[in-house]
CSV table of C-alpha atoms and ligand atoms in Angstrom, one decimal:
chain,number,residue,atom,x,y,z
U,1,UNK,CA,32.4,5.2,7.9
U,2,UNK,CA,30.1,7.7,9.7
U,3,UNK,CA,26.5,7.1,9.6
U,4,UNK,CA,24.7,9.2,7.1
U,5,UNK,CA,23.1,12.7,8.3
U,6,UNK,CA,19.8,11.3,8.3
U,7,UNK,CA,19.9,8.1,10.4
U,8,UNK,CA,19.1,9.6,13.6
U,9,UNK,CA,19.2,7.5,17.2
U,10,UNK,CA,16.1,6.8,18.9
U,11,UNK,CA,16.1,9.8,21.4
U,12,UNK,CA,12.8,11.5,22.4
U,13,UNK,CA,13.6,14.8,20.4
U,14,UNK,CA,14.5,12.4,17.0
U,15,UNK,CA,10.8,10.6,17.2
U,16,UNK,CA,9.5,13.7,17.9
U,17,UNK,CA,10.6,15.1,14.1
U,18,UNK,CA,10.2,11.6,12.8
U,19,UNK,CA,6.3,12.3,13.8
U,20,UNK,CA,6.7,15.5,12.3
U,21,UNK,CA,8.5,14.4,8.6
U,22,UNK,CA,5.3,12.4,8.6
U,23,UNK,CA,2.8,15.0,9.5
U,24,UNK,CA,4.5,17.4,6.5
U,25,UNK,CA,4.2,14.5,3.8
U,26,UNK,CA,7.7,12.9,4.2
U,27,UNK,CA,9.2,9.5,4.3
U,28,UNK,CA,10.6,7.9,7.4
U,29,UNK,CA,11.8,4.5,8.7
U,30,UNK,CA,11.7,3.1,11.4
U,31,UNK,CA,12.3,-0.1,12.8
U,32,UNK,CA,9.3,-2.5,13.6
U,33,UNK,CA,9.9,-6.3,15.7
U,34,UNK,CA,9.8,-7.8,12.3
U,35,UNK,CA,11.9,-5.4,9.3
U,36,UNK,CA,12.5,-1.6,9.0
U,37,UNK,CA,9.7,-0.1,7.2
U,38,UNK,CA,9.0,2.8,4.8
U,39,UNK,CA,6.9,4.8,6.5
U,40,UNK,CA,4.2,7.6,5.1
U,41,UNK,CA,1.3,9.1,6.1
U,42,UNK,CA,-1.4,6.7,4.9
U,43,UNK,CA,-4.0,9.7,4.4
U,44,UNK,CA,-1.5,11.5,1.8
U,45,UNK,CA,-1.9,10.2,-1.4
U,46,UNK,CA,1.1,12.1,-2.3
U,47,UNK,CA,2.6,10.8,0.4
U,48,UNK,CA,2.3,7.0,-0.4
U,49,UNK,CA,2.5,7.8,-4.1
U,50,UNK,CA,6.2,8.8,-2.6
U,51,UNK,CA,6.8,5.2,-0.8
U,52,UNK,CA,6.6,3.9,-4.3
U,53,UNK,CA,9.0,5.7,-6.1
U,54,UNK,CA,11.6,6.1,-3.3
U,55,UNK,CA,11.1,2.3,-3.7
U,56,UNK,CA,11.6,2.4,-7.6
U,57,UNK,CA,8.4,-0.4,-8.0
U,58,UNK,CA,7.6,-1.2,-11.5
U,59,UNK,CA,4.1,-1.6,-10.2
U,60,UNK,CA,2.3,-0.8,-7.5
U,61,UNK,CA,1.3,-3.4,-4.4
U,62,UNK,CA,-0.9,-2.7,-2.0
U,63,UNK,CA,1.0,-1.5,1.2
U,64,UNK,CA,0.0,-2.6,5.1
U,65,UNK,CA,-0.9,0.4,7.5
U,66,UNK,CA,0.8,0.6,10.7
U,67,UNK,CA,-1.3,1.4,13.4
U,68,UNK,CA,-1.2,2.6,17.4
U,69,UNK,CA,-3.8,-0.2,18.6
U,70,UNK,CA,-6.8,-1.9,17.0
U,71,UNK,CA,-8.9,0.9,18.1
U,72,UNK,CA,-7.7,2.7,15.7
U,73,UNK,CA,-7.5,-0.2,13.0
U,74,UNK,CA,-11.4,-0.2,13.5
U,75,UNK,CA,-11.5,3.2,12.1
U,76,UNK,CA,-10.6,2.5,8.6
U,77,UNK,CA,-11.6,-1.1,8.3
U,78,UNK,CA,-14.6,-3.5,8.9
U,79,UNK,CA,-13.3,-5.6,11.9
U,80,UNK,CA,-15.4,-9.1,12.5
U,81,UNK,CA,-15.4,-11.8,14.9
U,82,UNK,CA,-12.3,-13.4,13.3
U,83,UNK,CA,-10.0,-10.1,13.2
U,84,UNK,CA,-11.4,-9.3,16.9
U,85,UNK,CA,-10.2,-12.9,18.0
U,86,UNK,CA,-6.8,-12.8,16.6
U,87,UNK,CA,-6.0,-8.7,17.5
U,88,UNK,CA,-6.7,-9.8,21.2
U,89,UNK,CA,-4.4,-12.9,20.8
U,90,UNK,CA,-1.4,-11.4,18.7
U,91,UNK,CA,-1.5,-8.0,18.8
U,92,UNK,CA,0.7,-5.9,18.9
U,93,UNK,CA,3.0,-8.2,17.0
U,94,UNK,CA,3.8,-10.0,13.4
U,95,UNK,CA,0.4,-10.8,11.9
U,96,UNK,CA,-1.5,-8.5,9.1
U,97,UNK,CA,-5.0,-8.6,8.3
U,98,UNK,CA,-6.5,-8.2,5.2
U,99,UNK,CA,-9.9,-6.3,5.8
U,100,UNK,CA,-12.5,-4.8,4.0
U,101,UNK,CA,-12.5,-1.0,3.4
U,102,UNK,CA,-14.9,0.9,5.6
U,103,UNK,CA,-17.1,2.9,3.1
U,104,UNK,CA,-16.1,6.2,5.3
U,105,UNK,CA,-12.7,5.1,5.3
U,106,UNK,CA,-10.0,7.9,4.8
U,107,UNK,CA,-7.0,6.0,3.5
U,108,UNK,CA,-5.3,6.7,0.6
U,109,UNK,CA,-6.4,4.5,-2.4
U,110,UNK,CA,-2.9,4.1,-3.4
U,111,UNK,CA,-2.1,1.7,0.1
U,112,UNK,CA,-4.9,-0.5,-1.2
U,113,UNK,CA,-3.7,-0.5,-4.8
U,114,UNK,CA,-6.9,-0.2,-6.2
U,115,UNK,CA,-8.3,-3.0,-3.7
U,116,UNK,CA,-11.6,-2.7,-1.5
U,117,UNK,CA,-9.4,-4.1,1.0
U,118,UNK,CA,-6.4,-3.1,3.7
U,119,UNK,CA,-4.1,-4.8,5.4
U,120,UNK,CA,-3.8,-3.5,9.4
U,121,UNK,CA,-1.4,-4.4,11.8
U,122,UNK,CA,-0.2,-3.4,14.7
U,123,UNK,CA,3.5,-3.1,15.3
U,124,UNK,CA,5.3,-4.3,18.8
U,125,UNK,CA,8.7,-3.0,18.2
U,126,UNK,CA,8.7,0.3,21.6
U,127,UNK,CA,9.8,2.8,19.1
U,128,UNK,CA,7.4,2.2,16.0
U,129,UNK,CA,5.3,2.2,19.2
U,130,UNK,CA,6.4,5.6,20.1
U,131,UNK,CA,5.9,6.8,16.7
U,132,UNK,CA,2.7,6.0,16.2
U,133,UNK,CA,1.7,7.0,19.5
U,134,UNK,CA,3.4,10.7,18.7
U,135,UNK,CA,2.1,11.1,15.3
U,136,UNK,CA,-1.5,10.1,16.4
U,137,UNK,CA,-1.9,8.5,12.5
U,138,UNK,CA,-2.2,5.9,10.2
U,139,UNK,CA,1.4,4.9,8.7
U,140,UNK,CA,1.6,3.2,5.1
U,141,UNK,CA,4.8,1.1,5.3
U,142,UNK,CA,6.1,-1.6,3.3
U,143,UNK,CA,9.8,-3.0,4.1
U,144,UNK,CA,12.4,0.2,4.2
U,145,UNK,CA,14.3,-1.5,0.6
U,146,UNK,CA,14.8,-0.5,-2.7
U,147,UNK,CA,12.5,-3.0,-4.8
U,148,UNK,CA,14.2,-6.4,-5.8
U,149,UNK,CA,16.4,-6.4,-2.5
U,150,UNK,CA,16.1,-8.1,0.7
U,151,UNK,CA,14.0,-6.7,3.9
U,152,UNK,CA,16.1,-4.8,5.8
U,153,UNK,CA,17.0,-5.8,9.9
U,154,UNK,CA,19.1,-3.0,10.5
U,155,UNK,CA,19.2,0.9,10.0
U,156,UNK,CA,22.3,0.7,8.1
U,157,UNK,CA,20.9,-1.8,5.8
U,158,UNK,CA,18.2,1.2,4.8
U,159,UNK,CA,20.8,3.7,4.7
U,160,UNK,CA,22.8,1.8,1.8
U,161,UNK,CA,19.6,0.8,0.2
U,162,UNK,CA,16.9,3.8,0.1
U,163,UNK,CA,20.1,6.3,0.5
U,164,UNK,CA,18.6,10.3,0.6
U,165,UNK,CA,15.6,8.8,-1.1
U,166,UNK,CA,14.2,8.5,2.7
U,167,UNK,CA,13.5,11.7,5.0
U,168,UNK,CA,15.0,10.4,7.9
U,169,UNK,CA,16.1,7.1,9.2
U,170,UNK,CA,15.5,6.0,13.1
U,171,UNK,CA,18.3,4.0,14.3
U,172,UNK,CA,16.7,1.4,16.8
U,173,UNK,CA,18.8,-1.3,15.8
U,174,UNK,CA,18.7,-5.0,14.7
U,175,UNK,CA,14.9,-6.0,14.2
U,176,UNK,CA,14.1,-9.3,16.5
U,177,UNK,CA,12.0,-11.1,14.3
U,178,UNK,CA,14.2,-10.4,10.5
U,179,UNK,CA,10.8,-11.4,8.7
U,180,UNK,CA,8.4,-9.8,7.1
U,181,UNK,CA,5.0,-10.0,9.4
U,182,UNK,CA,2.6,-12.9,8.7
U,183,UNK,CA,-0.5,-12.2,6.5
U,184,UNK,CA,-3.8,-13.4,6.8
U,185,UNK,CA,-6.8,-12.7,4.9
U,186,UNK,CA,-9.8,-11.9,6.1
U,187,UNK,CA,-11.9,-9.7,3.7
U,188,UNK,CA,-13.5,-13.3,2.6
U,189,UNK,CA,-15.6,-16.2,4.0
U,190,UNK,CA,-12.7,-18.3,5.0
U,191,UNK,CA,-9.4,-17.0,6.0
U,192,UNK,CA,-6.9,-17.4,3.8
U,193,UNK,CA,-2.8,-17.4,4.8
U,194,UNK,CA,-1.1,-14.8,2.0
U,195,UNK,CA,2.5,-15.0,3.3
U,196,UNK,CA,4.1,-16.9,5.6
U,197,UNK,CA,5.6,-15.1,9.2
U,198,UNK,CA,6.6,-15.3,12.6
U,199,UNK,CA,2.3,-16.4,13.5
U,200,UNK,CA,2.3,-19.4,12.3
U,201,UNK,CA,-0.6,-21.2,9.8
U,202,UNK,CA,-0.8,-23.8,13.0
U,203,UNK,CA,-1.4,-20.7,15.4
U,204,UNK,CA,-4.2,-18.8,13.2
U,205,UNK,CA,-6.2,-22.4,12.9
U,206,UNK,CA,-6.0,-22.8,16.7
U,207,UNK,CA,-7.3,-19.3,16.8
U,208,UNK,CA,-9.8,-19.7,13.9
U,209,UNK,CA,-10.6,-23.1,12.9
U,210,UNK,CA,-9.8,-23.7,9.0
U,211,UNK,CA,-7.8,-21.8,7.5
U,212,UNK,CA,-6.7,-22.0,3.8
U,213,UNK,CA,-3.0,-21.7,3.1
U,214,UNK,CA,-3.0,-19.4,-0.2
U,215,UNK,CA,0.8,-19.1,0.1
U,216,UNK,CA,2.4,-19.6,-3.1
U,217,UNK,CA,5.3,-21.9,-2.3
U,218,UNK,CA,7.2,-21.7,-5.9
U,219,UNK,CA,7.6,-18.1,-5.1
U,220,UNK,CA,8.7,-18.7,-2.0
U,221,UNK,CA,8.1,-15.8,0.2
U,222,UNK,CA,6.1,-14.0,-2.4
U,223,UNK,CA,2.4,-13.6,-1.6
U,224,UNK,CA,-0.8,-13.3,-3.8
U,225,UNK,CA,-0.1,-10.5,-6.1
U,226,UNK,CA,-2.9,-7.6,-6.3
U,227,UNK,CA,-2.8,-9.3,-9.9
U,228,UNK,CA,-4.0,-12.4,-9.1
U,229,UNK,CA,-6.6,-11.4,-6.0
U,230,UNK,CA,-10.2,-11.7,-7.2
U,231,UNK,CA,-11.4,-7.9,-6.1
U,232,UNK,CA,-8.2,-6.5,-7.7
U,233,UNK,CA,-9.9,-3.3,-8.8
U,234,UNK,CA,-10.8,-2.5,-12.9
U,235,UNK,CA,-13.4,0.3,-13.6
U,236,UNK,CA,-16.7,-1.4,-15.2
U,237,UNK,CA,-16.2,0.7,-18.6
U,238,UNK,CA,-13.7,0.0,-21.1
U,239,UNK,CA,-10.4,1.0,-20.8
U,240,UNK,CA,-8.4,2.4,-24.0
U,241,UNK,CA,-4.6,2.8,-23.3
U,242,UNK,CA,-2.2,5.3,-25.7
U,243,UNK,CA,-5.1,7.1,-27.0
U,244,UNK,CA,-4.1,10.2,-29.2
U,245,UNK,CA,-8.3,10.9,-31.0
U,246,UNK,CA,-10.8,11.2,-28.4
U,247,UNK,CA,-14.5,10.4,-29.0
U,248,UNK,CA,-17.1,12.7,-27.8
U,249,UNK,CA,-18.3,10.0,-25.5
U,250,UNK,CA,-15.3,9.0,-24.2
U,251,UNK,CA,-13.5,10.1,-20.6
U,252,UNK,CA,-10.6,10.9,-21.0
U,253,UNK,CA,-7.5,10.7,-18.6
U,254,UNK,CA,-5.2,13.2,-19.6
U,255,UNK,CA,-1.6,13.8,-18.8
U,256,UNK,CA,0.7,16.9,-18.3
U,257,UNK,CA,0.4,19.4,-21.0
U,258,UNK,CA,-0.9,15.7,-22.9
U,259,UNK,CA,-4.9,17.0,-23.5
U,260,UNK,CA,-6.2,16.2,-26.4
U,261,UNK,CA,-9.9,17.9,-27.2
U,262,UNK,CA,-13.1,15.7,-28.1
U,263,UNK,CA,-13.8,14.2,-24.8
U,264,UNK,CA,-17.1,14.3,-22.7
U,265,UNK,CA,-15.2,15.2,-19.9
U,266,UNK,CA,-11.2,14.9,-18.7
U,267,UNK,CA,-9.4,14.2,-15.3
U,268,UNK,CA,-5.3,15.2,-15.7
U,269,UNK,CA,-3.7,12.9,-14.0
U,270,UNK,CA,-0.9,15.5,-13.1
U,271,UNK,CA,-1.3,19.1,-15.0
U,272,UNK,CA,2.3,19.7,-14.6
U,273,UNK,CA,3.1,16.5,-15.8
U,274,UNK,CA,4.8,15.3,-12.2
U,275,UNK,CA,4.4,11.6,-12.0
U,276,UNK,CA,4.5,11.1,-7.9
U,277,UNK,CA,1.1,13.4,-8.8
U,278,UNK,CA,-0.3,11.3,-11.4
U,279,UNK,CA,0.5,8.2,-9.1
U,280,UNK,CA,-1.1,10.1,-6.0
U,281,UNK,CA,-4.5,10.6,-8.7
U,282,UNK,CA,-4.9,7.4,-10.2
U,283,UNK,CA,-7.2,5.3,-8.7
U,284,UNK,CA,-9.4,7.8,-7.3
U,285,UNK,CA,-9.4,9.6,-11.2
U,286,UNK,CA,-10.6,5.6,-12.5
U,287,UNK,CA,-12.8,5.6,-10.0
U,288,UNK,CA,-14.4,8.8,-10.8
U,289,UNK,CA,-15.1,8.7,-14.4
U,290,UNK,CA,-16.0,4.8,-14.2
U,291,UNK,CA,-19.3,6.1,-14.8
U,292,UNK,CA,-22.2,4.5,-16.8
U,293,UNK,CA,-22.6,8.2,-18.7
U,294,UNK,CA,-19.6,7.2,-20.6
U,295,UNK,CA,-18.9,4.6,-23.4
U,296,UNK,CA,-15.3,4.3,-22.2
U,297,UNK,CA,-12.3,6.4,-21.1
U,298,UNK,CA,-9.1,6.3,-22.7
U,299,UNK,CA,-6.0,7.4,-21.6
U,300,UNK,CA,-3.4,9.5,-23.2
U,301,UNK,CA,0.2,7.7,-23.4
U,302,UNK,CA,2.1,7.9,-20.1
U,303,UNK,CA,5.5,8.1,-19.9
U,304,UNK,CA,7.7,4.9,-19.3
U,305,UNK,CA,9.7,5.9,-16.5
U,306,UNK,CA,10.0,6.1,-13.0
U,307,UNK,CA,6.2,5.9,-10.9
U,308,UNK,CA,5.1,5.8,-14.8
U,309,UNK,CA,6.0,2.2,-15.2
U,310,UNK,CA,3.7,1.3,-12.0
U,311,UNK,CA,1.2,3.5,-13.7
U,312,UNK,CA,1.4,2.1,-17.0
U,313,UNK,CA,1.3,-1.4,-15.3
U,314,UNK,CA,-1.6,-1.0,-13.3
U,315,UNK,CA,-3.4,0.9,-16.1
U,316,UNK,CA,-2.2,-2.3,-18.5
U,317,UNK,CA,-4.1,-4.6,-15.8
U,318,UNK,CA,-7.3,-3.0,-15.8
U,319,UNK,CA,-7.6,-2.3,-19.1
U,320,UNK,CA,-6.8,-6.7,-20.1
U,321,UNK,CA,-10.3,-7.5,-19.2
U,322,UNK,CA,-12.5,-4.1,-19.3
U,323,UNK,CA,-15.9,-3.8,-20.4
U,324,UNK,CA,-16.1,-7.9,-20.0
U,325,UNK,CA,-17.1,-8.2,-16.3
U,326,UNK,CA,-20.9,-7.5,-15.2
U,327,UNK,CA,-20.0,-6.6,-11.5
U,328,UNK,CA,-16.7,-4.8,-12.0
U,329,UNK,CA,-14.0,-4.8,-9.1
U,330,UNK,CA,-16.0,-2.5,-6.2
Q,1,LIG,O1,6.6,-7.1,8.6
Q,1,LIG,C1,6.1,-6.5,7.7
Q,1,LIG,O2,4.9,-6.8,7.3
Q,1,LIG,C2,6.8,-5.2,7.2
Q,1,LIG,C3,6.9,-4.2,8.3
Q,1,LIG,C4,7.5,-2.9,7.8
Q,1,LIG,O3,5.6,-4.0,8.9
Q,1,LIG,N1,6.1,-4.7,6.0
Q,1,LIG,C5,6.1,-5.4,4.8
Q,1,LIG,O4,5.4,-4.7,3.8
Q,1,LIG,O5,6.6,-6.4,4.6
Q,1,LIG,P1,5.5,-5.1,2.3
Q,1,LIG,O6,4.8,-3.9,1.6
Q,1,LIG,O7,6.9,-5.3,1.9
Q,1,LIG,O8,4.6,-6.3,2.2
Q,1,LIG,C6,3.2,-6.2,2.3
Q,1,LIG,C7,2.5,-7.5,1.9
Q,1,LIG,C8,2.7,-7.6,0.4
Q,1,LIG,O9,3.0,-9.0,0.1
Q,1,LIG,C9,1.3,-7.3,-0.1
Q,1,LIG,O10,1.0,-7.9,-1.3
Q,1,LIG,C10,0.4,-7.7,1.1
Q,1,LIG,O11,1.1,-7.5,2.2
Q,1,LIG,N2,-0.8,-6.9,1.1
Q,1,LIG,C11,-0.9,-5.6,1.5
Q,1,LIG,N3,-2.2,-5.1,1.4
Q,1,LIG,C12,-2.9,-6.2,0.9
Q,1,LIG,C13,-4.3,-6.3,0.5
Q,1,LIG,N4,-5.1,-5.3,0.6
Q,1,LIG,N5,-4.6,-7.5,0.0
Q,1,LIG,C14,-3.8,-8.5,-0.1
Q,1,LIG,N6,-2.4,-8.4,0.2
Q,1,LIG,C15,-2.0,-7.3,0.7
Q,2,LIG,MG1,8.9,-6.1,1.0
């Protein structure tokens, strides 16, 4: 069988249009030393909001950025002691960190899911390398697979799973490592291991003293969902989901040509009713009317399909304790 018309070989000229794809909005993967990731710019809210349906999530996780060197990590996260210790020791290569947002930071919401946190890392893999290097940008990528399958270690693996749902695939071969990077948390007062990787739990407490292993081993390879992290992010004000009669002092999230009248004031999520839009809008729209001025905001129903199942998901999750926390997920 040929290989598809979009799974290009690593020349020059091919990560040369790669960097452009990503510069115009598009999705492209590319092979990193651990598995092929999904790559987007991680500035474009549209752009990420398209990671998540090519990958058909029912909900939204927050994605690691891919970055040229920790330089350029230090941009868009709060580095400290720790995260400066273990870049120096391990990158480029497998490990994540989990960092705190900078307050000017100019990532997409979407790659943090809602969180006040990132996770950085710097690939080692020559032609994510390369890529970074041409596109001179932050790249949102989580592993190149549809959701529910296995990473994928090869090009052809992305082909069959992400089909045309993917710009443009670079061909660079088997990945080395086959696992997904090791992730360690640092946004807290003691590090804390969330997945398991090629840097081992022995290696980060040689580099950092004690570190707690938060690793959930019933679920295997599965880490901390944004579910269960303690800043997962919920707006302060009560949340009021399938609302159809607005109160006066209510915000209102509206949806498509979905606006009912009555509300003190109303965000559309997507005007023309495009999904990838409202995905691309949400968490900045909570944030924006999570504002003391209003009793609540309720949103109008959202359609269960595609992105809107992520939507609805996340929009279930912050709305299962609202109005009952004093400090609220900021
Ligand atoms: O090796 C890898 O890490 C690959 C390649 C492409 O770099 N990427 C990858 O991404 O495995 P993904 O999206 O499949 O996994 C990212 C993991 C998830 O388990 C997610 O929950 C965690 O990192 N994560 C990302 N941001 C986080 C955050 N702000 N807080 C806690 N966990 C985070
Ligand atoms: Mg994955």
């Amino acid at each position: 069988m040929n290989a598809p018309g979009h799974m290009l070989p690593a020349t020059d000229e091919n990560i040369a249009r790669a960097a452009e794809r990503l510069a115009a909005g598009g999705l492209v993967a590319f092979p990193t030393e651990t598995v092929y990731g999904l790559g987007a710019d991680a500035r474009n809210d549209a752009a990420v909001a398209r990671i998540f349906a090519a990958k058909n999530r029912p909900s939204f996780n927050p994605l690691i950025v891919h970055l040229a060197d920790a330089d350029a990590a230090r941009d868009y996260v709060e580095f400290d002691t720790r995260a400066e210790a273990l870049a120096a020791q391990f990158w480029p290569g497998p490990l994540t960190f989990v960092l705190p947002r900078r307050p000017d930071c100019a990532l997409s919401l979407l790659v943090s899911a809602g969180l006040d946190t990132v996770a950085v890392r710097v690939p080692a893999h020559p032609l994510a390398r390369d890529l970074l290097a041409r596109f001179r940008g932050p790249v949102a990528a989580p592993s190149a697979n549809a959701s529910g399958e296995v990473s994928p270690t090869r090009a052809e693996h992305v082909a069959a799973s992400l089909g045309a749902r993917v710009d443009l695939i670079l061909d660079g071969g088997p990945c080395a490592v086959g696992l997904e990077s090791t992730v360690v948390d640092l946004s807290g007062p003691a590090p804390a291991l969330l997945r398991h990787g090629a840097v081992t739990l022995e290696q980060l407490r040689e580099a950092l003293g004690e570190v707690e292993d938060a690793t959930t081993p019933a679920e295997g390879e599965a880490p901390r969902s944004p579910g269960q992290l303690a800043r997962h992010y919920a707006p302060r004000l009560p949340l009021r989901l399938n609302a159809t009669d607005i109160s006066n002092d209510e915000a209102l999230i509206a949806f498509g040509a979905n606006t009912p009248s009555g509300a003190r004031k109303t965000a559309n999520l997507s005007p023309s009713g495009n999904l990838i839009e409202a995905a691309a809008n949400l968490f900045a729209t909570l944030r924006e009317l999570d504002d003391p001025a209003f009793r609540g905001i309720a949103v109008v129903p959202i359609p269960e399909e595609g992105l809107g199942r992520a939507i609805n998901d996340r929009l279930r999750r912050a709305s299962a304790g609202s109005g009952e926390r004093a400090g609220g997920g900021l």
